[in-house]
């Protein structure tokens, strides 16, 4: 590592000098900082202390705040945005499978998707290979789905399962055999084997959403260790894309025990994405009892800045989920739960797809509002792409928000065929919602039915085009770049009750931010989908760094590779394996206490006052540490 080059990017001097009030831990200088404050102002620099922003302004002003202990990051003109927040992502479920699934998100051709399958099969011979969603045939240049024969050729020694949304899944012969599927009678209710025009089996299963959900439940699940590993890896993948927060609405194939991996990562303070989660009913006919049991010791907001309980949803009752004709009994049972949730001060989010039937839902909301005002509870409706102006006015009157996703990016072609161009021009009605004043948050609904990439969604927000390039939404409902960014930051933060503490880069707020690979405001619209973060911070802590900022990567491997020979001193380890900084004169007991507090691992006191990185890339006297801790620290060669 060239020392002078490193110094141009980051200057850190660790001393034992006392910290004076408001002296920053970190400053970012020479940038284009999109604050997303009330006026969408742009600044050159900001200062961070104890995880919060303490100043924004010119480079000269912020530089004057820096002390000898301050880390200085030169942005070199790069654009900084608030950390992106997805207002509706099934992140907990996606994370559990991320380490074991084959990912087809973003694959431009079927050839590449099959190559990913082939590589996975070679890396894991005999193992199940599962693509659980996040793709569509329209993203492929070939414009079609994979065949069973192609999947078997790509991974001949593996059982393979590939799911498309919630209506189709193809399995290889090995997968059929492993699941004991031979006739339609072996499939979940409502599912059947697909046949071609000649009546021959294609290898696929088709059916309604509940049938495909039940089919997925037959697949082997990741081990607990794989779920924990997948959670950490998925969150880092989101960090790569500038995401620092998600609002998770529960979902299919996700029961109470499935949250244990997330809680494990949280308990070890290894979270790199802030998660606000809702609890979703899974038991048809017994939803009220289930939700009461799940939330008995879970007051609204219970948790901390990294993980907290955010109410119930997105499925409250099965009868009011994807049902455009609920009966009076269905609505009364839903009302009982909604009223109970309101009286307990809980947020509620509900999946609803069509404006034609949303009156059933809003009438229940209005009835609850007579008993308990809903506005302070921040209830929300998810999806509802064709919301009418009348519906949006009713939502505004109730204080109900709208979590809007880029469903039209994958599904816009079919929507146009079914509804026509005129309807498509206002779908979804983003500018109408803004004019009326309905709080709107952006998101993806990933990863079963969509990509988790926020920049794909941001480009769609701005150009209204589907993955195949078809134009759907028109100019009258297209936001500006600044307003689209606001939807993905301040807009989304509202739904987790966090808009006062994050979502913009303002004094007093959490230092959640992303330094972008290109300038979001000026690059061609067609390039926005290709943006990435080169430096992501959560609470002022670097959780992802690439390119010129790679030396700042706080993972063990990244730190060792990026700081050897730089003179920076590393003395402890976080629960995620991250090395931490400490003054050079820290006592051995201070070091031991920090390591124990952050990892739960005892480090024997050998009288070592500091643990500097030596020429081998290992902390000195590392051999005195327990094997559990030593295993987390690679050599420089690794």
PDB file of N, CA and C in Angstrom, residues 102-184:
ATOM      1  N   UNK A 102     -28.715 -19.410  -5.279  1.00  0.00           N
ATOM      2  CA  UNK A 102     -28.072 -18.932  -6.506  1.00  0.00           C
ATOM      3  C   UNK A 102     -28.808 -17.652  -6.904  1.00  0.00           C
ATOM      4  N   UNK A 103     -28.066 -16.588  -7.091  1.00  0.00           N
ATOM      5  CA  UNK A 103     -28.658 -15.268  -7.288  1.00  0.00           C
ATOM      6  C   UNK A 103     -28.695 -14.927  -8.778  1.00  0.00           C
ATOM      7  N   UNK A 104     -29.892 -14.745  -9.314  1.00  0.00           N
ATOM      8  CA  UNK A 104     -30.043 -14.345 -10.719  1.00  0.00           C
ATOM      9  C   UNK A 104     -30.379 -12.862 -10.861  1.00  0.00           C
ATOM     10  N   UNK A 105     -30.379 -12.128  -9.762  1.00  0.00           N
ATOM     11  CA  UNK A 105     -30.696 -10.705  -9.820  1.00  0.00           C
ATOM     12  C   UNK A 105     -29.668  -9.984 -10.681  1.00  0.00           C
ATOM     13  N   UNK A 106     -30.159  -9.245 -11.655  1.00  0.00           N
ATOM     14  CA  UNK A 106     -29.287  -8.445 -12.513  1.00  0.00           C
ATOM     15  C   UNK A 106     -28.649  -9.187 -13.669  1.00  0.00           C
ATOM     16  N   UNK A 107     -28.854 -10.499 -13.792  1.00  0.00           N
ATOM     17  CA  UNK A 107     -28.277 -11.236 -14.914  1.00  0.00           C
ATOM     18  C   UNK A 107     -28.931 -10.770 -16.218  1.00  0.00           C
ATOM     19  N   UNK A 108     -28.160 -10.264 -17.184  1.00  0.00           N
ATOM     20  CA  UNK A 108     -28.771  -9.711 -18.402  1.00  0.00           C
ATOM     21  C   UNK A 108     -29.189 -10.763 -19.411  1.00  0.00           C
ATOM     22  N   UNK A 109     -28.652 -11.969 -19.280  1.00  0.00           N
ATOM     23  CA  UNK A 109     -28.973 -13.036 -20.236  1.00  0.00           C
ATOM     24  C   UNK A 109     -29.243 -14.325 -19.496  1.00  0.00           C
ATOM     25  N   UNK A 110     -30.012 -15.186 -20.125  1.00  0.00           N
ATOM     26  CA  UNK A 110     -30.231 -16.518 -19.566  1.00  0.00           C
ATOM     27  C   UNK A 110     -28.922 -17.298 -19.564  1.00  0.00           C
ATOM     28  N   UNK A 111     -28.082 -17.042 -20.544  1.00  0.00           N
ATOM     29  CA  UNK A 111     -26.772 -17.708 -20.596  1.00  0.00           C
ATOM     30  C   UNK A 111     -25.979 -17.412 -19.336  1.00  0.00           C
ATOM     31  N   UNK A 112     -25.977 -16.152 -18.909  1.00  0.00           N
ATOM     32  CA  UNK A 112     -25.246 -15.812 -17.679  1.00  0.00           C
ATOM     33  C   UNK A 112     -25.906 -16.436 -16.455  1.00  0.00           C
ATOM     34  N   UNK A 113     -27.243 -16.436 -16.411  1.00  0.00           N
ATOM     35  CA  UNK A 113     -27.939 -17.041 -15.279  1.00  0.00           C
ATOM     36  C   UNK A 113     -27.583 -18.523 -15.152  1.00  0.00           C
ATOM     37  N   UNK A 114     -27.547 -19.217 -16.279  1.00  0.00           N
ATOM     38  CA  UNK A 114     -27.180 -20.634 -16.255  1.00  0.00           C
ATOM     39  C   UNK A 114     -25.711 -20.821 -15.882  1.00  0.00           C
ATOM     40  N   UNK A 115     -24.878 -19.864 -16.274  1.00  0.00           N
ATOM     41  CA  UNK A 115     -23.464 -19.930 -15.884  1.00  0.00           C
ATOM     42  C   UNK A 115     -23.322 -19.801 -14.372  1.00  0.00           C
ATOM     43  N   UNK A 116     -24.132 -18.956 -13.761  1.00  0.00           N
ATOM     44  CA  UNK A 116     -24.123 -18.842 -12.303  1.00  0.00           C
ATOM     45  C   UNK A 116     -24.553 -20.152 -11.657  1.00  0.00           C
ATOM     46  N   UNK A 117     -25.533 -20.797 -12.268  1.00  0.00           N
ATOM     47  CA  UNK A 117     -25.986 -22.096 -11.764  1.00  0.00           C
ATOM     48  C   UNK A 117     -24.880 -23.132 -11.897  1.00  0.00           C
ATOM     49  N   UNK A 118     -24.206 -23.112 -13.021  1.00  0.00           N
ATOM     50  CA  UNK A 118     -23.120 -24.065 -13.261  1.00  0.00           C
ATOM     51  C   UNK A 118     -21.994 -23.879 -12.241  1.00  0.00           C
ATOM     52  N   UNK A 119     -21.645 -22.630 -11.990  1.00  0.00           N
ATOM     53  CA  UNK A 119     -20.576 -22.344 -11.027  1.00  0.00           C
ATOM     54  C   UNK A 119     -20.971 -22.791  -9.624  1.00  0.00           C
ATOM     55  N   UNK A 120     -22.225 -22.587  -9.268  1.00  0.00           N
ATOM     56  CA  UNK A 120     -22.692 -23.015  -7.951  1.00  0.00           C
ATOM     57  C   UNK A 120     -22.659 -24.529  -7.824  1.00  0.00           C
ATOM     58  N   UNK A 121     -23.046 -25.223  -8.896  1.00  0.00           N
ATOM     59  CA  UNK A 121     -23.012 -26.675  -8.862  1.00  0.00           C
ATOM     60  C   UNK A 121     -21.602 -27.225  -8.722  1.00  0.00           C
ATOM     61  N   UNK A 122     -20.665 -26.585  -9.378  1.00  0.00           N
ATOM     62  CA  UNK A 122     -19.273 -27.027  -9.274  1.00  0.00           C
ATOM     63  C   UNK A 122     -18.705 -26.753  -7.890  1.00  0.00           C
ATOM     64  N   UNK A 123     -19.155 -25.661  -7.276  1.00  0.00           N
ATOM     65  CA  UNK A 123     -18.665 -25.319  -5.937  1.00  0.00           C
ATOM     66  C   UNK A 123     -19.320 -26.168  -4.857  1.00  0.00           C
ATOM     67  N   UNK A 124     -20.543 -26.653  -5.129  1.00  0.00           N
ATOM     68  CA  UNK A 124     -21.294 -27.399  -4.105  1.00  0.00           C
ATOM     69  C   UNK A 124     -21.895 -28.653  -4.723  1.00  0.00           C
ATOM     70  N   UNK A 125     -21.072 -29.600  -5.102  1.00  0.00           N
ATOM     71  CA  UNK A 125     -21.596 -30.811  -5.743  1.00  0.00           C
ATOM     72  C   UNK A 125     -22.575 -31.551  -4.840  1.00  0.00           C
ATOM     73  N   UNK A 126     -23.714 -31.908  -5.435  1.00  0.00           N
ATOM     74  CA  UNK A 126     -24.727 -32.665  -4.704  1.00  0.00           C
ATOM     75  C   UNK A 126     -25.681 -31.829  -3.878  1.00  0.00           C
ATOM     76  N   UNK A 127     -25.351 -30.572  -3.641  1.00  0.00           N
ATOM     77  CA  UNK A 127     -26.203 -29.723  -2.802  1.00  0.00           C
ATOM     78  C   UNK A 127     -27.396 -29.196  -3.590  1.00  0.00           C
ATOM     79  N   UNK A 128     -28.464 -28.855  -2.869  1.00  0.00           N
ATOM     80  CA  UNK A 128     -29.599 -28.197  -3.507  1.00  0.00           C
ATOM     81  C   UNK A 128     -29.176 -26.829  -4.029  1.00  0.00           C
ATOM     82  N   UNK A 129     -29.580 -26.506  -5.242  1.00  0.00           N
ATOM     83  CA  UNK A 129     -29.352 -25.188  -5.816  1.00  0.00           C
ATOM     84  C   UNK A 129     -30.713 -24.543  -6.022  1.00  0.00           C
ATOM     85  N   UNK A 130     -30.929 -23.421  -5.349  1.00  0.00           N
ATOM     86  CA  UNK A 130     -32.246 -22.793  -5.321  1.00  0.00           C
ATOM     87  C   UNK A 130     -32.157 -21.339  -5.773  1.00  0.00           C
ATOM     88  N   UNK A 131     -32.978 -20.984  -6.749  1.00  0.00           N
ATOM     89  CA  UNK A 131     -33.199 -19.582  -7.118  1.00  0.00           C
ATOM     90  C   UNK A 131     -34.612 -19.262  -6.642  1.00  0.00           C
ATOM     91  N   UNK A 132     -34.715 -18.453  -5.596  1.00  0.00           N
ATOM     92  CA  UNK A 132     -36.013 -18.244  -4.952  1.00  0.00           C
ATOM     93  C   UNK A 132     -36.794 -17.080  -5.528  1.00  0.00           C
ATOM     94  N   UNK A 133     -36.215 -16.351  -6.466  1.00  0.00           N
ATOM     95  CA  UNK A 133     -36.937 -15.234  -7.058  1.00  0.00           C
ATOM     96  C   UNK A 133     -36.007 -14.085  -7.377  1.00  0.00           C
ATOM     97  N   UNK A 134     -36.605 -12.900  -7.571  1.00  0.00           N
ATOM     98  CA  UNK A 134     -35.831 -11.707  -7.873  1.00  0.00           C
ATOM     99  C   UNK A 134     -35.451 -11.567  -9.335  1.00  0.00           C
ATOM    100  N   UNK A 135     -36.055 -12.375 -10.225  1.00  0.00           N
ATOM    101  CA  UNK A 135     -35.717 -12.338 -11.645  1.00  0.00           C
ATOM    102  C   UNK A 135     -37.004 -12.452 -12.465  1.00  0.00           C
ATOM    103  N   UNK A 136     -36.892 -12.167 -13.733  1.00  0.00           N
ATOM    104  CA  UNK A 136     -37.985 -12.361 -14.683  1.00  0.00           C
ATOM    105  C   UNK A 136     -37.377 -12.673 -16.043  1.00  0.00           C
ATOM    106  N   UNK A 137     -38.105 -13.398 -16.851  1.00  0.00           N
ATOM    107  CA  UNK A 137     -37.590 -13.709 -18.182  1.00  0.00           C
ATOM    108  C   UNK A 137     -37.394 -12.453 -19.027  1.00  0.00           C
ATOM    109  N   UNK A 138     -38.091 -11.375 -18.671  1.00  0.00           N
ATOM    110  CA  UNK A 138     -37.974 -10.141 -19.448  1.00  0.00           C
ATOM    111  C   UNK A 138     -36.623  -9.452 -19.266  1.00  0.00           C
ATOM    112  N   UNK A 139     -35.892  -9.823 -18.214  1.00  0.00           N
ATOM    113  CA  UNK A 139     -34.570  -9.223 -18.039  1.00  0.00           C
ATOM    114  C   UNK A 139     -33.533  -9.888 -18.935  1.00  0.00           C
ATOM    115  N   UNK A 140     -33.852 -11.085 -19.435  1.00  0.00           N
ATOM    116  CA  UNK A 140     -32.903 -11.831 -20.259  1.00  0.00           C
ATOM    117  C   UNK A 140     -33.000 -11.400 -21.720  1.00  0.00           C
ATOM    118  N   UNK A 141     -31.869 -11.320 -22.361  1.00  0.00           N
ATOM    119  CA  UNK A 141     -31.836 -11.005 -23.783  1.00  0.00           C
ATOM    120  C   UNK A 141     -32.627 -12.036 -24.575  1.00  0.00           C
ATOM    121  N   UNK A 142     -32.601 -13.285 -24.102  1.00  0.00           N
ATOM    122  CA  UNK A 142     -33.316 -14.356 -24.800  1.00  0.00           C
ATOM    123  C   UNK A 142     -34.833 -14.231 -24.642  1.00  0.00           C
ATOM    124  N   UNK A 143     -35.289 -13.519 -23.603  1.00  0.00           N
ATOM    125  CA  UNK A 143     -36.711 -13.275 -23.408  1.00  0.00           C
ATOM    126  C   UNK A 143     -37.517 -14.495 -23.024  1.00  0.00           C
ATOM    127  N   UNK A 144     -36.898 -15.465 -22.387  1.00  0.00           N
ATOM    128  CA  UNK A 144     -37.639 -16.672 -22.010  1.00  0.00           C
ATOM    129  C   UNK A 144     -37.118 -17.244 -20.699  1.00  0.00           C
ATOM    130  N   UNK A 145     -37.870 -18.219 -20.170  1.00  0.00           N
ATOM    131  CA  UNK A 145     -37.500 -18.892 -18.933  1.00  0.00           C
ATOM    132  C   UNK A 145     -36.570 -20.068 -19.229  1.00  0.00           C
ATOM    133  N   UNK A 146     -35.832 -20.540 -18.233  1.00  0.00           N
ATOM    134  CA  UNK A 146     -34.987 -21.714 -18.452  1.00  0.00           C
ATOM    135  C   UNK A 146     -35.830 -22.976 -18.564  1.00  0.00           C
ATOM    136  N   UNK A 147     -35.338 -23.934 -19.300  1.00  0.00           N
ATOM    137  CA  UNK A 147     -36.000 -25.231 -19.381  1.00  0.00           C
ATOM    138  C   UNK A 147     -35.385 -26.177 -18.353  1.00  0.00           C
ATOM    139  N   UNK A 148     -36.129 -27.228 -18.072  1.00  0.00           N
ATOM    140  CA  UNK A 148     -35.601 -28.241 -17.166  1.00  0.00           C
ATOM    141  C   UNK A 148     -34.310 -28.843 -17.720  1.00  0.00           C
ATOM    142  N   UNK A 149     -34.258 -29.063 -19.017  1.00  0.00           N
ATOM    143  CA  UNK A 149     -33.069 -29.659 -19.635  1.00  0.00           C
ATOM    144  C   UNK A 149     -31.853 -28.750 -19.474  1.00  0.00           C
ATOM    145  N   UNK A 150     -32.050 -27.441 -19.608  1.00  0.00           N
ATOM    146  CA  UNK A 150     -30.933 -26.512 -19.465  1.00  0.00           C
ATOM    147  C   UNK A 150     -30.400 -26.499 -18.039  1.00  0.00           C
ATOM    148  N   UNK A 151     -31.302 -26.576 -17.080  1.00  0.00           N
ATOM    149  CA  UNK A 151     -30.873 -26.588 -15.685  1.00  0.00           C
ATOM    150  C   UNK A 151     -30.135 -27.884 -15.359  1.00  0.00           C
ATOM    151  N   UNK A 152     -30.622 -28.993 -15.893  1.00  0.00           N
ATOM    152  CA  UNK A 152     -29.950 -30.273 -15.641  1.00  0.00           C
ATOM    153  C   UNK A 152     -28.572 -30.306 -16.295  1.00  0.00           C
ATOM    154  N   UNK A 153     -28.441 -29.680 -17.456  1.00  0.00           N
ATOM    155  CA  UNK A 153     -27.138 -29.628 -18.115  1.00  0.00           C
ATOM    156  C   UNK A 153     -26.168 -28.728 -17.342  1.00  0.00           C
ATOM    157  N   UNK A 154     -26.691 -27.662 -16.740  1.00  0.00           N
ATOM    158  CA  UNK A 154     -25.834 -26.741 -15.995  1.00  0.00           C
ATOM    159  C   UNK A 154     -25.364 -27.329 -14.682  1.00  0.00           C
ATOM    160  N   UNK A 155     -26.216 -28.126 -14.044  1.00  0.00           N
ATOM    161  CA  UNK A 155     -25.873 -28.692 -12.735  1.00  0.00           C
ATOM    162  C   UNK A 155     -26.319 -30.144 -12.676  1.00  0.00           C
ATOM    163  N   UNK A 156     -25.627 -31.020 -13.385  1.00  0.00           N
ATOM    164  CA  UNK A 156     -26.081 -32.408 -13.496  1.00  0.00           C
ATOM    165  C   UNK A 156     -26.049 -33.195 -12.196  1.00  0.00           C
ATOM    166  N   UNK A 157     -25.250 -32.760 -11.226  1.00  0.00           N
ATOM    167  CA  UNK A 157     -25.136 -33.527  -9.982  1.00  0.00           C
ATOM    168  C   UNK A 157     -25.922 -32.911  -8.833  1.00  0.00           C
ATOM    169  N   UNK A 158     -26.747 -31.907  -9.139  1.00  0.00           N
ATOM    170  CA  UNK A 158     -27.482 -31.201  -8.081  1.00  0.00           C
ATOM    171  C   UNK A 158     -28.979 -31.215  -8.329  1.00  0.00           C
ATOM    172  N   UNK A 159     -29.781 -31.337  -7.267  1.00  0.00           N
ATOM    173  CA  UNK A 159     -31.209 -31.022  -7.404  1.00  0.00           C
ATOM    174  C   UNK A 159     -31.363 -29.515  -7.510  1.00  0.00           C
ATOM    175  N   UNK A 160     -32.169 -29.055  -8.479  1.00  0.00           N
ATOM    176  CA  UNK A 160     -32.286 -27.618  -8.758  1.00  0.00           C
ATOM    177  C   UNK A 160     -33.752 -27.204  -8.691  1.00  0.00           C
ATOM    178  N   UNK A 161     -33.979 -26.045  -8.072  1.00  0.00           N
ATOM    179  CA  UNK A 161     -35.317 -25.455  -7.963  1.00  0.00           C
ATOM    180  C   UNK A 161     -35.206 -23.986  -8.327  1.00  0.00           C
ATOM    181  N   UNK A 162     -35.994 -23.550  -9.307  1.00  0.00           N
ATOM    182  CA  UNK A 162     -35.986 -22.144  -9.738  1.00  0.00           C
ATOM    183  C   UNK A 162     -37.412 -21.625  -9.703  1.00  0.00           C
ATOM    184  N   UNK A 163     -37.645 -20.591  -8.886  1.00  0.00           N
ATOM    185  CA  UNK A 163     -38.988 -20.034  -8.724  1.00  0.00           C
ATOM    186  C   UNK A 163     -39.085 -18.669  -9.383  1.00  0.00           C
ATOM    187  N   UNK A 164     -40.194 -18.423 -10.060  1.00  0.00           N
ATOM    188  CA  UNK A 164     -40.481 -17.143 -10.693  1.00  0.00           C
ATOM    189  C   UNK A 164     -41.691 -16.534 -10.000  1.00  0.00           C
ATOM    190  N   UNK A 165     -41.463 -15.483  -9.220  1.00  0.00           N
ATOM    191  CA  UNK A 165     -42.552 -14.863  -8.490  1.00  0.00           C
ATOM    192  C   UNK A 165     -43.253 -15.870  -7.614  1.00  0.00           C
ATOM    193  N   UNK A 166     -44.567 -15.839  -7.666  1.00  0.00           N
ATOM    194  CA  UNK A 166     -45.359 -16.800  -6.888  1.00  0.00           C
ATOM    195  C   UNK A 166     -46.349 -17.544  -7.777  1.00  0.00           C
ATOM    196  N   UNK A 167     -45.920 -17.821  -9.032  1.00  0.00           N
ATOM    197  CA  UNK A 167     -46.864 -18.510  -9.909  1.00  0.00           C
ATOM    198  C   UNK A 167     -46.249 -19.669 -10.686  1.00  0.00           C
ATOM    199  N   UNK A 168     -44.917 -19.813 -10.630  1.00  0.00           N
ATOM    200  CA  UNK A 168     -44.260 -20.818 -11.467  1.00  0.00           C
ATOM    201  C   UNK A 168     -42.938 -21.228 -10.836  1.00  0.00           C
ATOM    202  N   UNK A 169     -42.624 -22.499 -10.901  1.00  0.00           N
ATOM    203  CA  UNK A 169     -41.325 -22.991 -10.436  1.00  0.00           C
ATOM    204  C   UNK A 169     -40.947 -24.202 -11.272  1.00  0.00           C
ATOM    205  N   UNK A 170     -39.693 -24.280 -11.670  1.00  0.00           N
ATOM    206  CA  UNK A 170     -39.219 -25.419 -12.436  1.00  0.00           C
ATOM    207  C   UNK A 170     -38.214 -26.194 -11.595  1.00  0.00           C
ATOM    208  N   UNK A 171     -38.308 -27.519 -11.648  1.00  0.00           N
ATOM    209  CA  UNK A 171     -37.447 -28.401 -10.873  1.00  0.00           C
ATOM    210  C   UNK A 171     -36.787 -29.404 -11.804  1.00  0.00           C
ATOM    211  N   UNK A 172     -35.566 -29.751 -11.522  1.00  0.00           N
ATOM    212  CA  UNK A 172     -34.913 -30.812 -12.289  1.00  0.00           C
ATOM    213  C   UNK A 172     -35.417 -32.174 -11.818  1.00  0.00           C
ATOM    214  N   UNK A 173     -35.102 -33.184 -12.581  1.00  0.00           N
ATOM    215  CA  UNK A 173     -35.556 -34.537 -12.241  1.00  0.00           C
ATOM    216  C   UNK A 173     -35.051 -34.957 -10.862  1.00  0.00           C
ATOM    217  N   UNK A 174     -33.810 -34.571 -10.539  1.00  0.00           N
ATOM    218  CA  UNK A 174     -33.281 -34.902  -9.217  1.00  0.00           C
ATOM    219  C   UNK A 174     -34.104 -34.250  -8.113  1.00  0.00           C
ATOM    220  N   UNK A 175     -34.545 -33.032  -8.351  1.00  0.00           N
ATOM    221  CA  UNK A 175     -35.354 -32.342  -7.353  1.00  0.00           C
ATOM    222  C   UNK A 175     -36.715 -33.006  -7.200  1.00  0.00           C
ATOM    223  N   UNK A 176     -37.331 -33.388  -8.325  1.00  0.00           N
ATOM    224  CA  UNK A 176     -38.595 -34.112  -8.253  1.00  0.00           C
ATOM    225  C   UNK A 176     -38.446 -35.363  -7.381  1.00  0.00           C
ATOM    226  N   UNK A 177     -37.388 -36.108  -7.647  1.00  0.00           N
ATOM    227  CA  UNK A 177     -37.159 -37.358  -6.916  1.00  0.00           C
ATOM    228  C   UNK A 177     -36.930 -37.096  -5.442  1.00  0.00           C
ATOM    229  N   UNK A 178     -36.135 -36.084  -5.122  1.00  0.00           N
ATOM    230  CA  UNK A 178     -35.824 -35.788  -3.723  1.00  0.00           C
ATOM    231  C   UNK A 178     -37.062 -35.390  -2.940  1.00  0.00           C
ATOM    232  N   UNK A 179     -38.024 -34.738  -3.622  1.00  0.00           N
ATOM    233  CA  UNK A 179     -39.253 -34.298  -2.963  1.00  0.00           C
ATOM    234  C   UNK A 179     -40.396 -35.299  -3.125  1.00  0.00           C
ATOM    235  N   UNK A 180     -40.123 -36.427  -3.780  1.00  0.00           N
ATOM    236  CA  UNK A 180     -41.138 -37.473  -4.004  1.00  0.00           C
ATOM    237  C   UNK A 180     -42.349 -36.922  -4.760  1.00  0.00           C
ATOM    238  N   UNK A 181     -42.074 -36.197  -5.826  1.00  0.00           N
ATOM    239  CA  UNK A 181     -43.135 -35.641  -6.657  1.00  0.00           C
ATOM    240  C   UNK A 181     -43.250 -36.458  -7.944  1.00  0.00           C
ATOM    241  N   UNK A 182     -44.387 -37.093  -8.130  1.00  0.00           N
ATOM    242  CA  UNK A 182     -44.581 -37.885  -9.340  1.00  0.00           C
ATOM    243  C   UNK A 182     -45.881 -37.539 -10.070  1.00  0.00           C
ATOM    244  N   UNK A 183     -46.912 -37.182  -9.308  1.00  0.00           N
ATOM    245  CA  UNK A 183     -48.194 -36.815  -9.915  1.00  0.00           C
ATOM    246  C   UNK A 183     -48.706 -35.535  -9.271  1.00  0.00           C
ATOM    247  N   UNK A 184     -49.765 -34.984  -9.851  1.00  0.00           N
ATOM    248  CA  UNK A 184     -50.358 -33.771  -9.291  1.00  0.00           C
ATOM    249  C   UNK A 184     -50.812 -33.974  -7.849  1.00  0.00           C
TER     250      UNK A 184
END
